[in-house]
CSV table of C-alpha atoms and ligand atoms in Angstrom, one decimal:
chain,number,residue,atom,x,y,z
A,4,MET,CA,8.0,-176.8,-29.5
A,5,LYS,CA,6.2,-176.0,-26.3
A,6,LYS,CA,6.5,-172.3,-27.1
A,7,LEU,CA,5.0,-172.9,-30.5
A,8,ILE,CA,2.0,-174.7,-29.1
A,9,ALA,CA,1.5,-171.9,-26.6
A,10,LEU,CA,1.5,-169.4,-29.4
A,11,LEU,CA,-0.9,-171.5,-31.4
A,12,LEU,CA,-3.2,-171.7,-28.5
A,13,ALA,CA,-3.0,-168.0,-27.9
A,14,PHE,CA,-3.9,-167.4,-31.5
A,15,MET,CA,-6.9,-169.8,-31.4
A,16,ILE,CA,-8.2,-168.1,-28.2
A,17,VAL,CA,-8.0,-164.7,-30.0
A,18,LEU,CA,-9.9,-166.2,-33.0
A,19,THR,CA,-12.7,-167.7,-30.9
A,20,ALA,CA,-12.9,-164.9,-28.3
A,21,CYS,CA,-16.6,-163.9,-27.8
A,22,GLY,CA,-17.6,-166.6,-30.3
A,23,SER,CA,-16.7,-164.8,-33.5
A,24,SER,CA,-15.8,-167.4,-36.1
A,25,ALA,CA,-18.0,-167.1,-39.1
A,26,ASP,CA,-16.8,-165.1,-42.1
A,27,THR,CA,-19.7,-162.8,-42.4
A,28,ALA,CA,-20.0,-159.2,-41.2
A,29,GLY,CA,-19.9,-159.0,-37.4
A,30,GLY,CA,-18.6,-162.5,-37.4
A,31,TYR,CA,-22.0,-164.2,-37.5
A,32,THR,CA,-24.1,-166.1,-40.0
A,33,MET,CA,-26.8,-163.6,-40.9
A,34,ALA,CA,-30.4,-163.9,-42.0
A,35,GLU,CA,-31.5,-162.0,-45.1
A,36,VAL,CA,-32.5,-158.5,-44.1
A,37,THR,CA,-33.2,-156.0,-46.8
A,38,LEU,CA,-31.5,-152.8,-46.1
A,39,LEU,CA,-31.8,-149.3,-47.5
A,40,GLU,CA,-28.9,-147.2,-48.7
A,41,GLU,CA,-27.6,-145.0,-46.0
A,42,ASN,CA,-27.6,-141.2,-46.2
A,43,ILE,CA,-25.7,-140.0,-43.1
A,44,PRO,CA,-24.9,-136.3,-42.9
A,45,ASP,CA,-21.6,-135.4,-41.2
A,46,ASP,CA,-23.0,-134.0,-38.0
A,47,ASN,CA,-23.6,-135.0,-34.4
A,48,TYR,CA,-26.9,-136.7,-35.0
A,49,GLY,CA,-26.6,-140.5,-34.9
A,50,ASN,CA,-27.4,-143.8,-33.3
A,51,TYR,CA,-25.1,-144.3,-30.3
A,52,TYR,CA,-24.4,-147.6,-28.5
A,53,GLU,CA,-23.5,-147.5,-24.8
A,54,ILE,CA,-20.8,-150.0,-23.7
A,55,PHE,CA,-19.6,-151.1,-20.3
A,56,VAL,CA,-16.2,-152.5,-21.4
A,57,TYR,CA,-16.0,-154.8,-18.4
A,58,SER,CA,-19.0,-156.9,-19.4
A,59,PHE,CA,-18.8,-156.6,-23.2
A,60,CYS,CA,-16.1,-158.8,-24.8
A,61,ASP,CA,-13.0,-160.4,-23.3
A,62,SER,CA,-10.1,-160.8,-25.7
A,63,ASP,CA,-7.5,-162.3,-23.4
A,64,GLY,CA,-9.4,-164.8,-21.3
A,65,ASP,CA,-9.0,-163.1,-17.9
A,66,GLY,CA,-12.8,-162.8,-17.6
A,67,ILE,CA,-12.9,-159.1,-17.9
A,68,GLY,CA,-13.9,-157.3,-21.1
A,69,ASP,CA,-11.3,-155.1,-22.7
A,70,PHE,CA,-10.6,-152.6,-25.5
A,71,ASN,CA,-9.4,-155.3,-27.9
A,72,GLY,CA,-12.6,-157.2,-27.2
A,73,VAL,CA,-14.6,-154.1,-28.2
A,74,THR,CA,-12.4,-153.7,-31.3
A,75,SER,CA,-13.2,-157.2,-32.4
A,76,LYS,CA,-16.9,-156.3,-32.2
A,77,LEU,CA,-16.8,-153.0,-34.2
A,78,ASP,CA,-18.0,-154.7,-37.3
A,79,TYR,CA,-20.9,-156.0,-35.4
A,80,ILE,CA,-21.8,-152.6,-33.9
A,81,ARG,CA,-21.6,-150.9,-37.3
A,82,ASP,CA,-23.5,-153.7,-39.0
A,83,LEU,CA,-26.3,-153.0,-36.6
A,84,GLY,CA,-26.4,-149.4,-37.8
A,85,TYR,CA,-24.7,-147.7,-34.9
A,86,THR,CA,-22.6,-144.7,-35.8
A,87,GLY,CA,-21.2,-143.9,-32.3
A,88,ILE,CA,-20.2,-145.5,-29.1
A,89,TRP,CA,-20.4,-144.1,-25.6
A,90,PHE,CA,-18.0,-145.8,-23.2
A,91,MET,CA,-18.7,-145.8,-19.5
A,92,PRO,CA,-15.5,-144.7,-17.7
A,93,ILE,CA,-12.3,-146.1,-19.1
A,94,THR,CA,-10.0,-144.1,-16.9
A,95,GLU,CA,-8.3,-145.7,-13.9
A,96,GLY,CA,-10.9,-146.1,-11.2
A,97,TYR,CA,-11.2,-147.5,-7.7
A,98,SER,CA,-14.5,-149.4,-8.2
A,99,TYR,CA,-15.4,-151.9,-10.9
A,100,HIS,CA,-17.6,-149.3,-12.6
A,101,LYS,CA,-14.8,-146.7,-12.5
A,102,TYR,CA,-17.1,-143.7,-11.8
A,103,ASP,CA,-14.6,-143.0,-9.0
A,104,VAL,CA,-11.5,-141.9,-10.9
A,105,THR,CA,-8.0,-142.3,-9.5
A,106,ASP,CA,-6.1,-141.1,-12.6
A,107,TYR,CA,-7.7,-139.0,-15.4
A,108,TYR,CA,-4.8,-139.5,-17.7
A,109,ALA,CA,-4.5,-143.3,-17.7
A,110,VAL,CA,-6.8,-146.0,-19.0
A,111,ASP,CA,-7.7,-148.6,-16.4
A,112,SER,CA,-5.3,-151.6,-16.8
A,113,GLN,CA,-8.2,-154.0,-16.5
A,114,PHE,CA,-9.3,-152.9,-19.9
A,115,GLY,CA,-5.9,-152.9,-21.6
A,116,THR,CA,-3.3,-150.4,-22.6
A,117,MET,CA,-3.5,-146.9,-23.9
A,118,GLU,CA,-2.2,-148.3,-27.2
A,119,ASP,CA,-5.1,-150.7,-27.3
A,120,PHE,CA,-7.5,-147.8,-26.7
A,121,GLU,CA,-5.9,-145.7,-29.4
A,122,ASN,CA,-6.2,-148.6,-31.8
A,123,LEU,CA,-9.8,-149.1,-30.9
A,124,VAL,CA,-10.5,-145.4,-31.6
A,125,SER,CA,-8.8,-145.5,-35.0
A,126,GLU,CA,-10.5,-148.8,-36.0
A,127,ALA,CA,-13.8,-147.2,-35.0
A,128,HIS,CA,-13.2,-144.1,-37.1
A,129,ALA,CA,-12.2,-146.3,-40.0
A,130,ARG,CA,-15.7,-147.8,-39.9
A,131,GLY,CA,-17.6,-144.5,-39.5
A,132,ILE,CA,-18.1,-144.9,-35.7
A,133,LYS,CA,-17.5,-142.0,-33.4
A,134,ILE,CA,-16.3,-142.5,-29.8
A,135,ILE,CA,-17.4,-140.5,-26.8
A,136,ILE,CA,-16.2,-141.3,-23.3
A,137,ASP,CA,-17.6,-140.7,-19.8
A,138,LEU,CA,-16.1,-137.5,-18.3
A,139,VAL,CA,-16.5,-137.8,-14.5
A,140,VAL,CA,-15.5,-134.4,-13.1
A,141,ASN,CA,-18.1,-133.8,-10.4
A,142,HIS,CA,-16.0,-135.9,-8.1
A,143,THR,CA,-13.0,-138.1,-7.9
A,144,SER,CA,-12.3,-141.2,-5.9
A,145,SER,CA,-11.2,-140.6,-2.3
A,146,GLU,CA,-8.2,-142.7,-3.4
A,147,HIS,CA,-7.2,-140.1,-6.0
A,148,PRO,CA,-3.8,-138.6,-5.1
A,149,TRP,CA,-5.4,-135.1,-5.3
A,150,PHE,CA,-7.8,-135.9,-2.4
A,151,LYS,CA,-5.2,-137.7,-0.3
A,152,SER,CA,-3.0,-134.6,-0.5
A,153,ALA,CA,-5.9,-132.2,0.0
A,154,ILE,CA,-7.3,-133.9,3.1
A,155,GLN,CA,-3.8,-134.0,4.6
A,156,SER,CA,-3.6,-130.3,4.0
A,157,ALA,CA,-7.0,-129.9,5.7
A,158,TRP,CA,-5.9,-131.9,8.7
A,159,ASP,CA,-2.7,-129.9,8.9
A,160,GLY,CA,-4.6,-126.6,8.6
A,161,ASP,CA,-2.5,-125.8,5.5
A,162,THR,CA,-5.0,-124.0,3.3
A,163,SER,CA,-2.2,-123.2,0.8
A,164,GLY,CA,-1.5,-126.9,0.2
A,165,GLU,CA,-1.2,-127.7,-3.5
A,166,TYR,CA,-4.5,-129.6,-3.8
A,167,TYR,CA,-6.4,-128.1,-0.8
A,168,ASP,CA,-8.7,-126.0,-3.0
A,169,TYR,CA,-9.5,-128.9,-5.3
A,170,TYR,CA,-12.2,-130.0,-2.8
A,171,ASN,CA,-14.6,-128.3,-0.5
A,172,PHE,CA,-13.8,-128.7,3.2
A,173,SER,CA,-15.6,-127.6,6.3
A,174,ASP,CA,-15.0,-127.7,10.1
A,175,THR,CA,-18.7,-128.1,10.7
A,176,ALA,CA,-21.3,-130.6,9.4
A,177,LEU,CA,-23.0,-129.5,6.2
A,178,ASP,CA,-25.7,-131.1,4.0
A,179,GLY,CA,-24.0,-133.4,1.4
A,180,TYR,CA,-20.7,-133.5,3.3
A,181,SER,CA,-18.9,-136.6,4.7
A,182,TYR,CA,-16.8,-136.7,7.8
A,183,TYR,CA,-13.2,-138.0,8.2
A,184,ASP,CA,-11.1,-137.5,11.3
A,185,GLY,CA,-12.2,-134.0,12.3
A,186,ILE,CA,-12.8,-132.7,8.8
A,187,TYR,CA,-16.0,-132.5,6.7
A,188,TYR,CA,-15.7,-132.6,2.9
A,189,GLU,CA,-18.4,-132.3,0.2
A,190,ALA,CA,-19.3,-135.8,-1.2
A,191,ARG,CA,-22.8,-135.8,-2.8
A,192,PHE,CA,-22.9,-139.5,-3.8
A,193,THR,CA,-20.9,-141.3,-1.1
A,194,TYR,CA,-18.0,-140.7,1.2
A,195,SER,CA,-15.6,-142.4,-1.3
A,196,MET,CA,-16.5,-139.9,-4.0
A,197,PRO,CA,-15.5,-136.4,-2.8
A,198,ASP,CA,-16.9,-133.6,-5.0
A,199,LEU,CA,-14.3,-131.4,-6.8
A,200,ASN,CA,-14.4,-127.7,-6.1
A,201,LEU,CA,-15.5,-126.6,-9.6
A,202,ASP,CA,-14.9,-122.9,-8.8
A,203,SER,CA,-11.2,-123.6,-8.3
A,204,GLU,CA,-9.1,-122.1,-11.1
A,205,ASN,CA,-6.7,-125.0,-10.6
A,206,VAL,CA,-9.4,-127.6,-11.0
A,207,ARG,CA,-10.7,-125.8,-14.1
A,208,ALA,CA,-7.2,-125.8,-15.6
A,209,GLU,CA,-6.9,-129.5,-14.7
A,210,ILE,CA,-10.2,-130.3,-16.5
A,211,GLU,CA,-9.1,-128.4,-19.6
A,212,ASN,CA,-6.0,-130.5,-19.6
A,213,ILE,CA,-8.0,-133.7,-19.3
A,214,ILE,CA,-10.3,-132.7,-22.1
A,215,GLU,CA,-7.4,-131.7,-24.3
A,216,PHE,CA,-5.6,-135.0,-23.4
A,217,TRP,CA,-8.5,-137.2,-24.5
A,218,ILE,CA,-9.3,-135.3,-27.6
A,219,GLY,CA,-5.6,-135.7,-28.4
A,220,LYS,CA,-6.3,-139.5,-28.1
A,221,GLY,CA,-8.9,-139.2,-30.8
A,222,VAL,CA,-12.2,-139.2,-28.9
A,223,ASP,CA,-15.0,-137.3,-30.5
A,224,GLY,CA,-16.7,-136.0,-27.4
A,225,PHE,CA,-17.8,-136.8,-23.9
A,226,ARG,CA,-20.7,-138.0,-21.8
A,227,LEU,CA,-20.9,-135.7,-18.7
A,228,ASP,CA,-21.6,-137.6,-15.5
A,229,ALA,CA,-23.8,-136.1,-12.7
A,230,CYS,CA,-24.6,-132.7,-14.2
A,231,THR,CA,-27.1,-131.9,-11.5
A,232,SER,CA,-24.4,-132.3,-8.8
A,233,PHE,CA,-21.9,-129.8,-10.3
A,234,TYR,CA,-23.6,-127.0,-8.3
A,235,THR,CA,-26.1,-129.0,-6.2
A,236,GLY,CA,-29.4,-127.2,-6.1
A,237,ASP,CA,-28.5,-124.6,-8.8
A,238,TYR,CA,-29.6,-125.9,-12.2
A,239,THR,CA,-28.6,-122.7,-14.0
A,240,LYS,CA,-25.1,-122.6,-12.6
A,241,SER,CA,-24.7,-126.4,-13.2
A,242,ALA,CA,-25.9,-125.9,-16.8
A,243,GLU,CA,-23.4,-123.1,-17.3
A,244,PHE,CA,-20.7,-125.4,-16.2
A,245,CYS,CA,-21.9,-127.9,-18.9
A,246,ALA,CA,-21.6,-125.1,-21.4
A,247,TRP,CA,-18.1,-124.4,-20.3
A,248,LEU,CA,-17.1,-128.0,-20.6
A,249,THR,CA,-18.5,-128.2,-24.1
A,250,ASP,CA,-16.8,-124.9,-25.0
A,251,VAL,CA,-13.5,-126.4,-23.9
A,252,ALA,CA,-14.1,-129.6,-25.8
A,253,GLN,CA,-15.0,-127.7,-29.0
A,254,GLU,CA,-11.9,-125.5,-28.6
A,255,TYR,CA,-9.8,-128.6,-29.1
A,256,ASN,CA,-12.3,-130.3,-31.6
A,257,PRO,CA,-14.9,-127.9,-33.1
A,258,ASP,CA,-17.1,-130.9,-33.9
A,259,ALA,CA,-17.0,-132.4,-30.4
A,260,PHE,CA,-20.3,-134.0,-29.3
A,261,VAL,CA,-21.1,-133.6,-25.6
A,262,VAL,CA,-24.1,-135.1,-23.9
A,263,GLY,CA,-24.9,-134.6,-20.2
A,264,GLU,CA,-26.7,-136.7,-17.6
A,265,VAL,CA,-29.5,-134.6,-16.1
A,266,TRP,CA,-31.8,-137.3,-14.5
A,267,GLU,CA,-34.7,-134.9,-14.1
A,268,SER,CA,-38.0,-133.8,-15.6
A,269,ASP,CA,-38.3,-132.3,-19.1
A,270,SER,CA,-38.7,-128.8,-17.6
A,271,ILE,CA,-35.4,-129.0,-15.8
A,272,VAL,CA,-33.7,-130.6,-18.8
A,273,LYS,CA,-35.0,-127.6,-20.7
A,274,THR,CA,-33.2,-125.2,-18.3
A,275,TYR,CA,-30.0,-127.0,-19.2
A,276,TYR,CA,-30.6,-126.7,-22.9
A,277,GLU,CA,-31.4,-123.0,-22.6
A,278,ASN,CA,-28.1,-122.4,-20.7
A,279,ALA,CA,-26.0,-124.9,-22.7
A,280,PRO,CA,-27.4,-125.0,-26.2
A,281,GLU,CA,-24.3,-126.7,-27.7
A,282,THR,CA,-24.6,-129.6,-25.2
A,283,SER,CA,-27.1,-132.4,-25.6
A,284,PHE,CA,-28.9,-133.9,-22.6
A,285,PHE,CA,-30.4,-137.3,-22.1
A,286,ALA,CA,-34.2,-137.4,-22.3
A,287,PHE,CA,-34.9,-139.4,-19.1
A,288,SER,CA,-38.6,-138.7,-19.5
A,289,VAL,CA,-38.6,-141.1,-22.5
A,290,SER,CA,-36.8,-143.9,-20.6
A,291,GLN,CA,-37.6,-146.6,-18.1
A,292,GLN,CA,-40.8,-148.3,-17.0
A,293,GLU,CA,-42.6,-145.1,-16.1
A,294,GLY,CA,-41.3,-143.3,-19.2
A,295,TYR,CA,-43.2,-142.1,-22.2
A,296,ILE,CA,-42.4,-145.0,-24.5
A,297,ASN,CA,-43.4,-147.8,-22.1
A,298,MET,CA,-46.5,-145.8,-21.1
A,299,THR,CA,-47.6,-145.6,-24.7
A,300,PHE,CA,-48.5,-149.3,-24.6
A,301,SER,CA,-51.2,-148.7,-22.0
A,302,ASN,CA,-52.4,-145.3,-23.1
A,303,ALA,CA,-56.0,-145.1,-24.4
A,304,TYR,CA,-55.0,-142.6,-27.1
A,305,PRO,CA,-51.5,-143.7,-28.0
A,306,ALA,CA,-51.2,-141.7,-31.3
A,307,ASN,CA,-51.9,-138.4,-29.5
A,308,TYR,CA,-49.7,-139.4,-26.5
A,309,PHE,CA,-46.8,-140.3,-28.7
A,310,TRP,CA,-47.2,-137.1,-30.8
A,311,THR,CA,-47.3,-135.0,-27.6
A,312,TYR,CA,-44.1,-136.4,-26.1
A,313,ALA,CA,-42.2,-136.5,-29.5
A,314,ASN,CA,-42.9,-132.8,-29.6
A,315,THR,CA,-41.9,-132.3,-26.0
A,316,VAL,CA,-38.5,-134.0,-26.7
A,317,TYR,CA,-38.1,-131.8,-29.8
A,318,LYS,CA,-39.1,-128.6,-28.0
A,319,THR,CA,-37.0,-129.3,-24.9
A,320,ALA,CA,-33.9,-129.4,-27.2
A,321,ASN,CA,-34.6,-125.8,-28.2
A,322,SER,CA,-37.0,-126.9,-30.9
A,323,GLY,CA,-34.3,-128.7,-32.8
A,324,GLU,CA,-31.6,-126.0,-32.5
A,325,SER,CA,-29.9,-128.4,-30.0
A,326,ILE,CA,-29.7,-132.2,-30.3
A,327,ALA,CA,-32.1,-134.2,-28.2
A,328,ALA,CA,-30.8,-137.5,-26.7
A,329,PRO,CA,-33.6,-140.0,-26.2
A,330,PHE,CA,-33.0,-143.5,-24.9
A,331,LEU,CA,-34.9,-146.4,-23.4
A,332,ASP,CA,-32.5,-147.3,-20.5
A,333,ASN,CA,-28.9,-147.2,-19.4
A,334,HIS,CA,-26.5,-148.7,-16.8
A,335,ASP,CA,-28.3,-147.1,-13.9
A,336,THR,CA,-31.9,-148.2,-14.8
A,337,GLY,CA,-33.8,-151.4,-15.3
A,338,ARG,CA,-33.6,-152.6,-18.8
A,339,ILE,CA,-36.4,-152.0,-21.2
A,340,ALA,CA,-37.1,-155.7,-22.0
A,341,GLY,CA,-38.0,-156.1,-18.3
A,342,SER,CA,-40.0,-152.9,-18.2
A,343,VAL,CA,-42.3,-154.2,-21.0
A,344,GLY,CA,-42.7,-157.6,-19.4
A,345,ARG,CA,-40.4,-159.5,-21.7
A,346,ASP,CA,-43.0,-159.3,-24.4
A,347,GLU,CA,-41.0,-159.7,-27.6
A,348,ASN,CA,-43.4,-157.5,-29.7
A,349,LYS,CA,-43.2,-154.7,-27.1
A,350,VAL,CA,-39.4,-155.0,-26.8
A,351,LYS,CA,-39.3,-154.4,-30.6
A,352,PHE,CA,-41.9,-151.7,-30.9
A,353,ALA,CA,-40.4,-149.8,-27.9
A,354,TYR,CA,-37.2,-149.4,-30.0
A,355,GLY,CA,-39.4,-148.7,-33.1
A,356,MET,CA,-41.0,-145.7,-31.3
A,357,LEU,CA,-37.6,-144.5,-30.0
A,358,SER,CA,-36.3,-144.6,-33.5
A,359,LEU,CA,-38.9,-142.2,-34.8
A,360,LEU,CA,-37.9,-139.5,-32.3
A,361,ASN,CA,-35.7,-136.5,-33.2
A,362,GLY,CA,-32.2,-136.3,-31.9
A,363,THR,CA,-29.4,-138.8,-31.3
A,364,THR,CA,-30.6,-142.1,-29.9
A,365,PHE,CA,-28.7,-144.2,-27.3
A,366,THR,CA,-28.9,-147.9,-27.0
A,367,TYR,CA,-27.5,-149.7,-24.0
A,368,TYR,CA,-25.4,-152.8,-25.0
A,369,GLY,CA,-27.5,-156.0,-25.0
A,370,ASP,CA,-30.8,-154.3,-25.5
A,371,GLU,CA,-30.6,-155.3,-29.1
A,372,ILE,CA,-31.1,-158.9,-27.9
A,373,GLY,CA,-33.6,-158.1,-25.2
A,374,MET,CA,-31.2,-158.5,-22.3
A,375,VAL,CA,-32.8,-157.9,-18.9
A,376,GLY,CA,-31.5,-156.6,-15.6
A,377,SER,CA,-32.8,-154.7,-12.6
A,378,GLY,CA,-32.3,-154.1,-8.9
A,379,ASP,CA,-28.7,-153.9,-7.7
A,380,ASP,CA,-26.5,-151.9,-10.1
A,381,PRO,CA,-24.3,-154.8,-11.2
A,382,ASN,CA,-27.4,-156.8,-12.3
A,383,LYS,CA,-28.0,-154.0,-14.9
A,384,ARG,CA,-24.4,-154.5,-16.2
A,385,ILE,CA,-24.1,-158.2,-16.7
A,386,ALA,CA,-22.1,-160.0,-19.4
A,387,MET,CA,-23.1,-159.5,-23.0
A,388,LEU,CA,-24.7,-162.7,-24.4
A,389,TRP,CA,-22.8,-163.4,-27.6
A,390,ASP,CA,-24.4,-166.8,-28.1
A,391,ASN,CA,-26.6,-169.3,-26.2
A,392,SER,CA,-23.7,-171.6,-25.2
A,393,GLY,CA,-22.7,-169.1,-22.5
A,394,GLU,CA,-19.1,-170.0,-23.1
A,395,ASN,CA,-18.0,-166.7,-24.4
A,396,LEU,CA,-19.3,-164.5,-21.6
A,397,THR,CA,-17.2,-162.1,-19.5
A,398,ASP,CA,-17.5,-162.4,-15.8
A,399,ASN,CA,-20.3,-160.5,-14.3
A,400,PRO,CA,-19.4,-157.4,-12.3
A,401,PRO,CA,-18.6,-157.9,-8.6
A,402,GLY,CA,-21.8,-157.7,-6.5
A,403,THR,CA,-24.1,-159.2,-9.2
A,404,THR,CA,-27.0,-160.9,-7.4
A,405,SER,CA,-29.1,-161.8,-10.4
A,406,ALA,CA,-28.1,-162.6,-13.9
A,407,SER,CA,-30.4,-164.3,-16.4
A,408,TYR,CA,-31.3,-163.8,-20.1
A,409,ALA,CA,-34.8,-163.5,-21.5
A,410,PHE,CA,-34.0,-164.1,-25.2
A,411,ASP,CA,-31.4,-165.8,-27.4
A,412,GLY,CA,-27.8,-164.6,-27.8
A,413,VAL,CA,-26.4,-162.5,-30.7
A,414,GLU,CA,-25.3,-165.5,-32.8
A,415,GLU,CA,-28.8,-167.1,-32.7
A,416,GLN,CA,-30.7,-163.8,-33.2
A,417,TYR,CA,-28.4,-162.8,-36.1
A,418,ALA,CA,-29.5,-165.9,-38.0
A,419,ASP,CA,-33.2,-165.3,-37.4
A,420,GLU,CA,-34.7,-162.5,-39.5
A,421,THR,CA,-37.6,-162.0,-37.1
A,422,SER,CA,-35.4,-161.5,-34.1
A,423,ILE,CA,-35.2,-158.5,-31.9
A,424,LEU,CA,-31.7,-157.9,-33.1
A,425,ASN,CA,-32.7,-157.8,-36.8
A,426,TYR,CA,-35.6,-155.5,-35.8
A,427,TYR,CA,-33.1,-153.1,-34.1
A,428,LYS,CA,-30.9,-153.3,-37.2
A,429,ARG,CA,-33.7,-152.3,-39.5
A,430,CYS,CA,-34.8,-149.4,-37.2
A,431,ASN,CA,-31.2,-148.0,-37.3
A,432,ASN,CA,-31.0,-148.6,-41.0
A,433,ILE,CA,-34.2,-146.6,-41.5
A,434,ARG,CA,-32.8,-143.7,-39.4
A,435,ASN,CA,-29.6,-143.9,-41.3
A,436,ALA,CA,-31.5,-143.8,-44.7
A,437,PHE,CA,-33.7,-140.8,-43.8
A,438,PRO,CA,-31.9,-138.0,-42.1
A,439,GLU,CA,-35.3,-136.2,-41.8
A,440,ILE,CA,-36.3,-138.5,-38.9
A,441,ALA,CA,-33.6,-137.3,-36.5
A,442,ARG,CA,-33.4,-133.7,-37.7
A,443,GLY,CA,-36.8,-132.8,-39.2
A,444,GLU,CA,-39.4,-130.3,-38.2
A,445,MET,CA,-42.6,-132.2,-37.3
A,446,LYS,CA,-46.2,-131.7,-38.5
A,447,MET,CA,-49.2,-133.9,-37.8
A,448,THR,CA,-52.0,-134.8,-40.2
A,449,TYR,CA,-55.4,-135.1,-38.6
A,450,TYR,CA,-56.6,-138.7,-38.6
A,451,SER,CA,-59.7,-140.1,-36.9
A,452,ASP,CA,-58.3,-143.4,-35.6
A,453,MET,CA,-56.7,-142.8,-32.2
A,454,ASP,CA,-54.4,-145.8,-32.7
A,455,VAL,CA,-52.9,-144.4,-35.9
A,456,LEU,CA,-50.6,-141.4,-36.2
A,457,ILE,CA,-49.7,-139.7,-39.5
A,458,PHE,CA,-47.0,-137.1,-39.3
A,459,SER,CA,-44.3,-135.6,-41.5
A,460,LYS,CA,-40.7,-134.5,-40.9
A,461,THR,CA,-39.1,-131.9,-43.0
A,462,TRP,CA,-35.4,-131.3,-43.2
A,463,GLU,CA,-33.5,-129.3,-45.8
A,464,ASP,CA,-36.5,-129.1,-48.1
A,465,SER,CA,-37.1,-132.8,-48.0
A,466,THR,CA,-40.3,-134.1,-46.4
A,467,ILE,CA,-41.1,-137.6,-45.4
A,468,THR,CA,-44.4,-138.9,-44.0
A,469,ILE,CA,-44.6,-141.5,-41.3
A,470,VAL,CA,-47.6,-143.6,-40.4
A,471,VAL,CA,-47.7,-145.5,-37.2
A,472,ASN,CA,-50.1,-148.2,-35.9
A,473,PHE,CA,-49.8,-148.2,-32.1
A,474,SER,CA,-52.4,-150.9,-31.6
A,475,THR,CA,-52.3,-154.7,-31.6
A,476,GLU,CA,-54.9,-154.8,-34.4
A,477,GLU,CA,-54.3,-154.5,-38.1
A,478,LYS,CA,-55.2,-151.1,-39.4
A,479,THR,CA,-55.9,-149.7,-42.9
A,480,VAL,CA,-55.4,-146.1,-44.0
A,481,GLU,CA,-56.9,-144.9,-47.3
A,482,MET,CA,-54.9,-141.9,-48.3
A,483,ASP,CA,-52.4,-140.7,-51.0
A,484,LEU,CA,-49.2,-140.8,-49.0
A,485,GLY,CA,-46.6,-140.7,-51.8
A,486,GLU,CA,-44.3,-143.6,-52.4
A,487,LEU,CA,-43.6,-146.2,-49.8
A,488,GLN,CA,-39.9,-146.1,-48.8
A,489,ALA,CA,-39.7,-148.3,-45.8
A,490,GLU,CA,-41.9,-150.3,-43.5
A,491,LEU,CA,-41.3,-152.2,-40.3
A,492,ALA,CA,-43.7,-154.4,-38.3
A,493,VAL,CA,-43.1,-156.5,-35.3
A,494,GLU,CA,-44.7,-159.4,-37.3
A,495,GLY,CA,-45.3,-159.6,-41.0
A,496,ASN,CA,-45.2,-156.6,-43.4
A,497,ALA,CA,-47.0,-153.4,-44.1
A,498,THR,CA,-48.3,-153.0,-47.7
A,499,TYR,CA,-49.4,-150.0,-49.7
A,500,GLU,CA,-51.5,-150.8,-52.8
A,501,ASN,CA,-53.9,-148.6,-54.7
A,502,GLY,CA,-53.8,-145.9,-52.1
A,503,VAL,CA,-54.6,-148.3,-49.2
A,504,LEU,CA,-52.0,-148.7,-46.5
A,505,THR,CA,-52.3,-151.9,-44.4
A,506,LEU,CA,-50.4,-151.8,-41.2
A,507,PRO,CA,-50.1,-155.0,-39.0
A,508,MET,CA,-49.9,-154.5,-35.2
A,509,TYR,CA,-47.1,-152.3,-33.9
A,510,ALA,CA,-45.9,-151.1,-37.3
A,511,PHE,CA,-44.8,-148.0,-39.1
A,512,ALA,CA,-44.2,-147.0,-42.7
A,513,VAL,CA,-42.2,-144.2,-44.2
A,514,PHE,CA,-43.3,-142.4,-47.4
A,515,LYS,CA,-41.7,-139.8,-49.6
B,610,LIG,CA1,-9.7,-159.2,-20.6
């Protein structure tokens, strides 16, 4: 009998994990949101959702998010219009964030088993969601068996030791090197993350095995960590290494999607695209407080400003030959809701602007409910707020010094059609309904009002026209724009009657 009660309890905990109990999609009672029919080509453009498993959803009650927790939220993620997930490192790591790998061939036991992960991948695929995982090959943990063996060889003066050439050692102090008991070794980030010797044939063979291994587990691609540190100071050589990684991935899966982290200006990101055209690179210029999108709010000529950077993002990605990867924030940056001063209209419209850019967009988990976080890294990675009760949260990562929420949780926002969440959902839906937005060639139509932008996107002989009002005032545009297909305003609705388009503040409309 005791056993039965325990079983029943375990079953109930699974059912109520992360607060999912309602019988609607995503597990929540939903407000009426009119959605358009999707038209999603089978390519690597898409709307990706970045997840830190640790802080997302805990299925077994130990306080740490896990693969089964994510699996229970796949309906939610797909319902929001996301077609891909980027997982921050899932391999066994030394720190809570796992960017210091100790075993490339094992999932971290905090997150569950390999079986759980494979189940997650197959459940994601069944819903039309692709999975890419962080590939951290610039460095390992100093606790990785390779490094322990290599530094022992270095101490022993045994340069033929099995793992000696996996890392870069020196007898003398060098820039970017750490010191340990008479030996210097390259460690660009910190002493506990020694850089791999990427010129080593053995390391390259190992990386090939790692990529083959994970593609064998069903992943659809990789996010490349620290692409400027591959060959520090040499962007071209680092980019060539990105190209090699993508080649290897596409050898095992011709459709593999690979996106790299180059936290640099557009011109440096362009160098990467030129040398690695099959790889995507995050558009950091778009992101964060000082990035293009947040700066649009204070620009005196926002239509021209938006148009200029939308073109820059497009041209940086080899004018659409490669896939751009714009985003608003990630696990290393302050969250966008904080950057725009927790102003709900700006939180929404920032995502609206992002959603009009070419490429594959990335959304950091929790941004869809306006989560905030800045300062110490763990503060940017706090528990996903599934509902206002706060009962279904994971623990916050170790080292969190500040954790607060600016807006309602998922459950409450789902039920409110005017919420940030439902705005995000409609943005994604519009991108999923009009493939021209992510893929199209752009052309501007002259218009005299500096707060209003009219532009078209053409893809495969289909052209749509988009009209955007960047101001906080209502605007009217008298023009033959075709048929109104979709509109989205932060408050109210846009209308198009008798050739007159009325756009409320921070709104856009799509015509065909
Ligand atoms: Ca757990």
